[in-house]
Coordinates of C-alpha atoms in Angstrom, one line a residue:
Chain A
M1 CA 0.0 0.0 0.0
F2 CA 2.8 2.4 0.8
D3 CA 5.2 1.3 -2.0
F4 CA 4.8 4.7 -3.6
L5 CA 6.9 6.2 -0.8
K6 CA 10.1 4.6 -2.3
Q7 CA 9.6 6.9 -5.2
Y8 CA 7.9 9.8 -3.6
Y9 CA 9.5 10.2 -0.2
P10 CA 11.5 13.2 -1.2
V11 CA 8.2 15.0 -2.0
F12 CA 7.0 14.3 1.5
V13 CA 10.3 15.4 3.1
E14 CA 10.1 18.6 1.2
G15 CA 6.5 19.1 2.2
T16 CA 7.3 18.4 5.9
A17 CA 10.1 20.9 5.8
Q18 CA 7.8 23.5 4.3
T19 CA 5.1 22.8 7.0
I20 CA 7.7 23.1 9.8
I21 CA 9.0 26.4 8.4
I22 CA 5.6 28.0 7.8
S23 CA 4.5 26.8 11.3
I24 CA 7.6 28.2 13.0
I25 CA 7.2 31.6 11.2
G26 CA 3.5 31.6 12.0
I27 CA 4.0 30.8 15.7
L28 CA 6.7 33.5 16.0
I29 CA 4.6 36.2 14.3
G30 CA 1.6 35.0 16.3
I31 CA 3.5 35.5 19.6
L32 CA 4.7 38.9 18.6
L33 CA 1.3 40.0 17.4
G34 CA -0.3 38.4 20.5
L35 CA 2.0 40.5 22.8
I36 CA 1.4 43.7 20.8
F37 CA -2.4 43.2 20.7
V38 CA -2.8 42.2 24.3
M39 CA -0.9 45.3 25.4
M40 CA -3.3 47.3 23.2
R41 CA -6.3 45.4 24.4
L42 CA -5.4 46.1 28.1
S43 CA -4.3 49.7 27.4
K44 CA -6.0 52.6 29.1
I45 CA -6.0 54.4 25.7
K46 CA -9.4 53.5 24.4
V47 CA -8.6 53.7 20.7
L48 CA -5.8 51.1 21.1
S49 CA -8.0 48.8 23.1
Y50 CA -10.8 49.2 20.5
I51 CA -8.5 48.4 17.5
A52 CA -7.3 45.3 19.3
R53 CA -10.9 44.2 20.0
V54 CA -11.8 44.6 16.4
Y55 CA -8.8 42.7 15.2
I56 CA -9.5 39.8 17.5
A57 CA -13.2 39.8 16.6
I58 CA -12.6 39.7 12.9
V59 CA -9.9 37.0 13.0
R60 CA -12.0 34.8 15.3
G61 CA -15.2 35.4 13.4
T62 CA -14.0 34.5 9.9
P63 CA -12.6 31.3 8.4
A64 CA -8.8 30.9 8.3
M65 CA -9.0 29.8 4.7
I66 CA -10.7 33.1 3.6
Q67 CA -8.2 35.1 5.7
V68 CA -5.3 33.4 4.0
M69 CA -6.6 33.9 0.6
L70 CA -7.5 37.6 1.3
I71 CA -4.1 38.3 2.7
Y72 CA -2.3 36.5 -0.2
Y73 CA -4.2 38.2 -2.9
T74 CA -3.9 41.6 -1.2
L75 CA -0.2 41.3 -0.4
S76 CA 0.6 40.0 -3.9
K77 CA -0.6 43.3 -5.2
V78 CA 1.3 45.6 -2.9
L79 CA 4.4 43.5 -2.1
E80 CA 7.0 42.8 -4.7
V81 CA 8.3 39.4 -3.7
P82 CA 10.7 37.8 -6.1
Q83 CA 9.5 34.5 -7.4
I84 CA 12.3 32.5 -5.9
Q85 CA 11.5 28.8 -5.4
F86 CA 11.8 27.6 -1.8
L87 CA 11.1 23.9 -1.0
G88 CA 9.0 23.5 -4.1
S89 CA 6.9 26.7 -3.6
G90 CA 7.4 30.3 -4.7
L91 CA 8.4 32.7 -1.9
D92 CA 5.7 35.0 -3.2
R93 CA 3.3 32.4 -1.7
V94 CA 5.3 31.2 1.3
I95 CA 5.8 34.7 2.8
P96 CA 2.2 36.0 2.6
G97 CA 1.1 32.5 3.7
S98 CA 3.2 32.4 6.9
I99 CA 2.2 36.1 7.6
A100 CA -1.4 35.1 7.3
L101 CA -0.9 32.2 9.7
G102 CA 0.7 34.6 12.2
I103 CA -2.0 37.1 11.8
N104 CA -4.6 34.5 12.5
S105 CA -2.7 33.0 15.4
G106 CA -2.0 36.4 16.9
A107 CA -5.7 37.0 17.7
Y108 CA -5.9 33.7 19.7
T109 CA -2.5 34.2 21.3
A110 CA -3.5 37.7 22.4
E111 CA -6.6 36.3 24.1
I112 CA -4.5 33.6 25.8
F113 CA -2.0 36.2 27.0
R114 CA -4.9 38.3 28.3
S115 CA -6.4 35.3 30.3
G116 CA -2.9 34.8 31.8
I117 CA -2.4 38.4 32.7
I118 CA -5.7 38.9 34.3
S119 CA -5.2 35.7 36.3
I120 CA -2.2 37.4 38.2
P121 CA -3.4 39.1 41.3
K122 CA -3.4 42.9 41.2
G123 CA -1.2 42.9 44.3
Q124 CA 1.7 41.8 42.1
T125 CA 1.5 44.9 40.0
E126 CA 1.0 47.1 43.1
A127 CA 4.1 45.5 44.7
G128 CA 6.2 46.3 41.6
L129 CA 4.9 49.9 41.4
S130 CA 5.4 50.5 45.1
L131 CA 9.0 49.6 44.7
G132 CA 9.4 52.4 42.1
L133 CA 9.4 50.1 39.1
S134 CA 7.9 51.4 35.9
D135 CA 4.7 50.1 34.4
R136 CA 6.7 48.4 31.7
T137 CA 9.2 46.7 34.0
T138 CA 6.4 45.6 36.3
M139 CA 4.5 44.1 33.3
F140 CA 7.5 42.4 31.7
S141 CA 9.5 41.3 34.7
I142 CA 6.8 40.6 37.3
V143 CA 3.4 39.9 35.6
L144 CA 4.2 38.3 32.3
P145 CA 6.7 35.7 33.5
Q146 CA 4.0 34.4 35.9
A147 CA 1.3 34.8 33.3
V148 CA 3.3 32.8 30.7
R149 CA 3.7 30.0 33.1
N150 CA 0.0 29.8 33.7
I151 CA -0.9 29.8 30.0
L152 CA 1.7 27.4 28.7
P153 CA -0.9 24.6 28.3
A154 CA -3.2 26.9 26.3
L155 CA -0.3 28.2 24.3
G156 CA 0.7 24.7 23.5
N157 CA -2.8 24.0 22.2
E158 CA -2.6 27.1 20.0
F159 CA 0.7 26.1 18.5
I160 CA -0.5 22.6 17.8
S161 CA -3.6 23.8 16.1
L162 CA -1.5 26.2 14.0
V163 CA 0.6 23.4 12.8
K164 CA -2.5 21.5 11.6
E165 CA -4.2 24.7 10.3
S166 CA -1.1 25.5 8.2
S167 CA -2.6 23.0 5.7
V168 CA -4.9 25.8 4.5
L169 CA -1.9 27.3 2.7
F170 CA -2.6 24.6 0.2
Y171 CA -5.3 26.9 -1.2
I172 CA -2.7 29.5 -2.2
G173 CA -0.3 27.0 -3.7
V174 CA 2.2 26.5 -0.9
Q175 CA 3.6 23.0 -1.3
E176 CA 3.3 22.0 2.3
V177 CA 2.5 18.4 3.4
T178 CA -1.1 18.4 2.6
A179 CA -0.5 19.9 -0.9
Q180 CA 2.2 17.4 -1.6
A181 CA 0.0 14.5 -0.4
L182 CA -2.8 15.6 -2.7
G183 CA -0.3 15.9 -5.6
V184 CA 1.0 12.4 -5.1
G185 CA -2.6 11.2 -4.7
G186 CA -3.4 12.7 -8.1
T187 CA -0.5 11.0 -9.8
L188 CA -1.4 7.6 -8.2
Y189 CA -5.2 8.0 -8.8
D190 CA -5.4 7.0 -5.1
F191 CA -5.7 9.6 -2.4
V192 CA -6.0 7.5 0.7
P193 CA -2.5 6.2 1.2
P194 CA -0.7 9.6 0.7
L195 CA -3.3 11.3 2.9
I196 CA -2.6 8.7 5.6
V197 CA 1.1 9.5 5.3
A198 CA 0.3 13.2 5.6
A199 CA -1.8 12.6 8.7
L200 CA 0.9 10.6 10.3
I201 CA 3.4 13.4 9.6
Y202 CA 1.1 15.9 11.3
F203 CA 0.6 13.6 14.2
V204 CA 4.4 13.1 14.7
L205 CA 5.0 16.9 14.4
T206 CA 2.3 17.8 16.9
F207 CA 3.3 15.0 19.3
I208 CA 6.9 16.3 19.3
L209 CA 5.6 19.8 19.9
S210 CA 3.4 18.8 22.8
Q211 CA 6.3 16.9 24.4
L212 CA 8.5 20.1 24.1
M213 CA 5.7 22.2 25.7
Q214 CA 5.4 19.7 28.6
L215 CA 9.2 19.8 29.1
L216 CA 9.0 23.6 29.2
E217 CA 6.1 23.5 31.7
K218 CA 8.0 21.1 33.9
K219 CA 11.1 23.3 33.8
M220 CA 9.2 26.4 34.7
G221 CA 7.1 24.7 37.3
R222 CA 9.9 23.1 39.1
K223 CA 11.5 26.4 39.9
Y224 CA 8.4 27.6 41.7
L225 CA 7.9 24.6 43.9
Q226 CA 11.5 24.2 44.9
S227 CA 11.8 24.5 48.7
N228 CA 14.8 25.2 50.8
Chain B
M1 CA 7.1 74.9 62.4
S2 CA 10.0 73.9 60.3
A3 CA 9.2 72.5 56.9
E4 CA 12.0 69.9 56.8
E5 CA 10.7 68.3 60.0
K6 CA 7.4 67.2 58.3
I7 CA 8.1 64.3 56.0
I8 CA 4.5 63.8 54.9
E9 CA 1.8 66.4 54.7
V10 CA -1.8 65.6 53.8
D11 CA -4.2 68.5 53.1
N12 CA -7.9 68.2 52.5
L13 CA -7.6 64.8 50.8
K14 CA -10.8 63.6 49.2
K15 CA -11.2 60.3 47.4
S16 CA -14.2 58.7 45.9
F17 CA -14.9 55.5 43.9
G18 CA -17.7 56.5 41.7
E19 CA -20.6 57.6 43.9
N20 CA -19.0 56.2 47.0
I21 CA -17.0 58.8 48.9
V22 CA -14.3 57.0 50.8
L23 CA -12.2 59.8 52.1
K24 CA -14.1 63.0 53.0
D25 CA -11.6 65.6 54.1
I26 CA -8.3 64.3 55.5
S27 CA -5.5 66.4 56.8
F28 CA -2.6 65.3 58.9
N29 CA 1.2 65.5 59.1
V30 CA 3.9 63.0 59.7
K31 CA 7.2 64.1 61.2
K32 CA 10.5 62.3 60.6
S33 CA 10.9 59.2 62.8
E34 CA 7.3 59.5 63.9
K35 CA 5.1 56.3 64.2
V36 CA 1.6 57.0 63.1
V37 CA -1.0 54.3 63.5
L38 CA -4.4 54.3 61.7
I39 CA -7.1 52.4 63.5
G40 CA -10.8 52.2 63.0
P41 CA -13.6 50.0 61.7
S42 CA -13.3 48.2 58.3
G43 CA -14.4 50.4 55.4
G44 CA -13.5 53.5 57.3
G45 CA -10.9 54.5 54.6
K46 CA -7.6 53.5 56.4
S47 CA -6.1 51.5 53.6
T48 CA -7.3 53.9 50.9
L49 CA -5.7 56.7 52.8
L50 CA -2.4 54.8 53.0
R51 CA -2.6 53.9 49.3
C52 CA -3.1 57.6 48.4
L53 CA 0.2 58.5 50.0
N54 CA 2.2 56.6 47.3
R55 CA -0.5 57.0 44.7
L56 CA -1.5 53.4 44.3
E57 CA -4.9 55.1 44.5
D58 CA -5.0 57.8 41.9
D59 CA -7.4 60.6 41.1
Y60 CA -7.9 62.2 44.4
E61 CA -8.5 65.8 45.4
G62 CA -6.4 67.7 47.9
K63 CA -2.7 67.6 48.4
V64 CA -0.2 65.0 49.5
L65 CA 3.3 66.3 50.0
F66 CA 6.3 64.0 50.5
E67 CA 9.4 65.8 51.6
G68 CA 7.8 68.9 50.3
E69 CA 7.1 67.4 46.8
N70 CA 3.6 67.1 45.5
V71 CA 2.8 63.4 45.1
N72 CA -0.5 63.7 43.2
G73 CA 0.9 66.3 40.8
A74 CA 4.1 64.3 40.1
S75 CA 5.0 63.1 36.6
K76 CA 5.4 59.3 36.1
E77 CA 9.2 59.5 36.5
K78 CA 9.0 61.7 39.5
L79 CA 6.4 59.4 41.1
R80 CA 8.6 56.4 40.7
V81 CA 11.4 58.2 42.6
L82 CA 9.0 59.2 45.3
R83 CA 7.7 55.6 45.6
Q84 CA 11.2 54.4 46.0
K85 CA 11.5 56.4 49.2
M86 CA 8.2 55.1 50.5
G87 CA 8.4 51.4 51.3
M88 CA 5.1 49.5 51.3
V89 CA 4.1 46.3 53.0
F90 CA 0.8 44.7 52.0
Q91 CA -1.7 42.6 53.8
Q92 CA -1.2 39.8 51.2
F93 CA 2.6 40.1 51.2
N94 CA 2.7 40.2 47.4
L95 CA 6.1 38.6 47.1
F96 CA 7.0 37.6 43.5
P97 CA 6.5 33.9 43.4
H98 CA 8.8 33.3 40.4
K99 CA 11.8 34.8 42.2
T100 CA 13.7 33.5 45.2
V101 CA 13.7 35.4 48.5
L102 CA 17.0 37.0 47.6
E103 CA 15.9 38.0 44.1
N104 CA 12.7 39.4 45.5
I105 CA 14.8 41.7 47.7
T106 CA 17.5 42.6 45.2
F107 CA 15.4 42.9 42.0
S108 CA 14.4 46.5 42.3
P109 CA 17.6 48.1 43.5
I110 CA 19.5 46.3 40.8
K111 CA 16.9 46.9 38.0
L112 CA 16.7 50.6 38.9
K113 CA 20.5 50.7 39.0
L114 CA 20.5 52.1 42.6
E115 CA 23.1 49.7 43.7
A116 CA 25.7 47.5 42.1
P117 CA 24.5 43.8 42.2
K118 CA 27.2 42.8 44.7
I119 CA 26.3 45.6 47.1
A120 CA 22.6 44.9 46.7
V121 CA 23.1 41.2 47.5
A122 CA 25.2 42.0 50.5
H123 CA 22.5 44.4 51.7
A124 CA 19.8 41.8 51.1
H125 CA 21.7 39.3 53.3
E126 CA 22.0 42.0 56.0
L127 CA 18.2 42.6 55.8
L128 CA 17.4 38.9 55.9
K129 CA 19.5 38.7 59.1
Q130 CA 17.6 41.6 60.5
V131 CA 14.2 39.9 59.9
G132 CA 15.6 36.6 61.1
L133 CA 15.5 34.7 57.8
S134 CA 19.2 34.4 56.8
E135 CA 18.8 30.7 55.9
K136 CA 15.9 31.4 53.4
A137 CA 17.8 33.4 50.8
A138 CA 17.6 30.7 48.1
A139 CA 14.0 29.6 48.9
Y140 CA 11.0 30.4 46.8
P141 CA 8.1 32.3 48.6
Q142 CA 5.7 29.3 48.3
S143 CA 7.9 27.3 50.7
L144 CA 7.7 29.9 53.4
S145 CA 5.0 30.4 56.1
G146 CA 2.9 33.6 55.9
G147 CA 4.9 35.2 58.7
Q148 CA 8.1 34.4 57.0
Q149 CA 6.8 35.8 53.7
Q150 CA 5.7 39.0 55.4
R151 CA 9.1 39.4 56.9
V152 CA 10.7 39.0 53.5
A153 CA 8.3 41.6 52.1
I154 CA 9.5 44.0 54.8
A155 CA 13.1 43.3 53.8
R156 CA 12.2 43.8 50.2
A157 CA 10.8 47.2 51.0
L158 CA 13.8 48.1 53.2
A159 CA 16.2 47.2 50.4
M160 CA 15.1 50.5 48.7
R161 CA 16.5 52.3 51.7
P162 CA 13.2 54.2 52.1
E163 CA 12.5 57.3 54.2
V164 CA 9.1 56.1 55.2
M165 CA 7.5 52.7 55.6
L166 CA 3.8 52.2 54.9
F167 CA 2.2 49.1 56.4
D168 CA -1.2 48.1 55.2
E169 CA -2.6 45.6 57.8
P170 CA 0.6 43.6 57.7
T171 CA -0.6 41.0 60.1
S172 CA -4.2 40.6 59.1
A173 CA -3.7 37.7 56.8
L174 CA -1.5 35.8 59.2
D175 CA -2.1 32.8 61.5
P176 CA -2.1 34.1 65.1
E177 CA 1.1 32.4 66.0
M178 CA 2.9 34.2 63.2
V179 CA 1.8 37.7 64.1
G180 CA 4.4 38.1 66.9
D181 CA 7.4 37.6 64.6
V182 CA 6.2 40.3 62.2
L183 CA 5.4 42.7 65.0
D184 CA 8.9 42.1 66.5
V185 CA 10.5 43.1 63.2
M186 CA 8.4 46.2 63.0
E187 CA 9.3 47.2 66.6
G188 CA 12.9 46.8 65.7
L189 CA 12.5 49.2 62.8
A190 CA 10.7 51.6 65.1
K191 CA 13.6 51.5 67.5
D192 CA 16.0 52.3 64.6
G193 CA 14.1 55.5 64.0
M194 CA 12.2 54.6 60.9
T195 CA 9.3 56.8 60.0
M196 CA 6.3 54.5 59.9
I197 CA 2.6 54.8 59.0
I198 CA 0.7 51.6 60.0
V199 CA -2.8 50.5 59.4
T200 CA -3.5 47.7 61.9
H201 CA -6.1 45.9 64.1
E202 CA -3.4 44.9 66.6
M203 CA -4.5 47.3 69.3
S204 CA -1.8 46.5 72.0
F205 CA 0.8 46.8 69.3
A206 CA -0.6 50.2 68.2
Q207 CA -0.7 51.3 71.8
N208 CA 3.0 50.4 72.3
I209 CA 4.4 51.8 69.1
A210 CA 2.4 54.8 68.2
D211 CA 3.5 58.4 68.6
K212 CA 0.2 59.4 67.1
V213 CA -3.0 57.5 66.6
L214 CA -5.6 58.5 64.0
F215 CA -9.0 57.0 64.5
M216 CA -10.7 56.8 61.2
N217 CA -14.4 56.4 60.8
D218 CA -16.6 56.9 57.8
G219 CA -13.9 58.5 55.7
M220 CA -12.8 61.0 58.3
I221 CA -10.3 61.3 61.0
A222 CA -12.8 61.2 63.8
D223 CA -10.3 61.3 66.6
S224 CA -6.6 61.7 67.0
G225 CA -3.9 62.1 69.6
T226 CA -1.1 60.2 71.4
A227 CA -1.6 56.6 72.1
E228 CA -2.2 57.5 75.8
Y229 CA -4.9 59.9 74.8
I230 CA -6.7 57.7 72.3
F231 CA -6.6 54.5 74.4
K232 CA -7.1 55.9 77.8
K233 CA -8.4 59.5 77.9
T234 CA -10.5 60.3 74.9
N235 CA -14.2 61.3 75.4
N236 CA -15.0 60.6 71.8
T237 CA -17.9 58.1 71.9
R238 CA -17.2 56.5 68.6
T239 CA -13.6 55.9 69.5
R240 CA -14.6 54.4 72.8
A241 CA -17.3 52.2 71.2
F242 CA -14.8 50.9 68.7
L243 CA -12.1 50.2 71.2
S244 CA -14.4 48.5 73.6
K245 CA -15.4 46.1 70.8
V246 CA -11.8 45.2 69.6
M247 CA -9.9 45.2 72.9

């Protein structure tokens, strides 16, 4: 059933590499946007808070596939990306695609950060301020490190779903795992075996990712619980 | 009346949360090395008053002067400098759980570049000795008892070398057997000449330590005077009613 792999495994390797790369870029952009938008969302400046709310509402309320296509077609008009081939796809597709993943993930990440920040007692902020620390230092050195520890499980979920959702970049012609599997399926006139291979690849990737997140959780948790 | 003697001046302070007026018209002074204790029923505005002094409560009317500088008119940068000189100890300790005891104490002085790390660490060890917790430097707050945490919180505030210490019900969240250790540390500070403003329900402690007692009721200073006066002599019926209930 999987004899085709002898011939087509390089295609799957290439697709897997592409999936990993667009996922990593998407996660990084998502974290960055999440941080920016959560600060805006919690800002006392009403306009900033409003912009963040609108962004989050739009991203959460529309399908990822449409977001990706909209961003791709818009960016391809305004951005001049050279048509360099990268792991079987044009950079003019890979770059807008990963940005779109990041923009999508950023909204969810912002909300996860927000849940973490509001879970930290107000007394922590007050203690920081009473010591003469700035708002920024109090947020980044006192509140956020504790918040991040509390939200690691939720962040892990978000990263895992981003890896799986990256398959929507198939619609704009990025040759990630799903696209490659469908390509192979078309050549073989049989879609089931290559799709099973693709599913296994996603499973392995997300499994590794969840193990990494658990390691991180343990590492950050152990520090807290250590007694003298 | 020399201006440099008064370290804190509060004039006609008014504070409300929406419709709810919490502080109606508060005026008092604190002199250097003076121990001022705020007592009174819950909801009387004691903690709010204390929090107005370093502007953890904002948007109030009236004037708060610290060493002659206007606290409520201060810019953000200026306010931070003023706060560094006013150490605060909270009911809930508010230690940073992700930092060790030592890091809790040294974080601010180092971050604000007030002291070189080596000096800040040495100072922290001195302070830990002072509060009787030398052996806990490497521990995380969760592994300490409430009384120990509060003593670390006092050390953390002292690490900024403050001019004044503000105590917001420092023993109210503690198990009874822990209260004594914390009060001992505070008495030590008082003996060393620290200026202290203390909100507390520990009446015998208040009586021992206070140079001046402010009895707060319903957003006003209903009665004030020496500890001797408030606890023994006053004719104020509300003060007497309150004291008879809590003592």
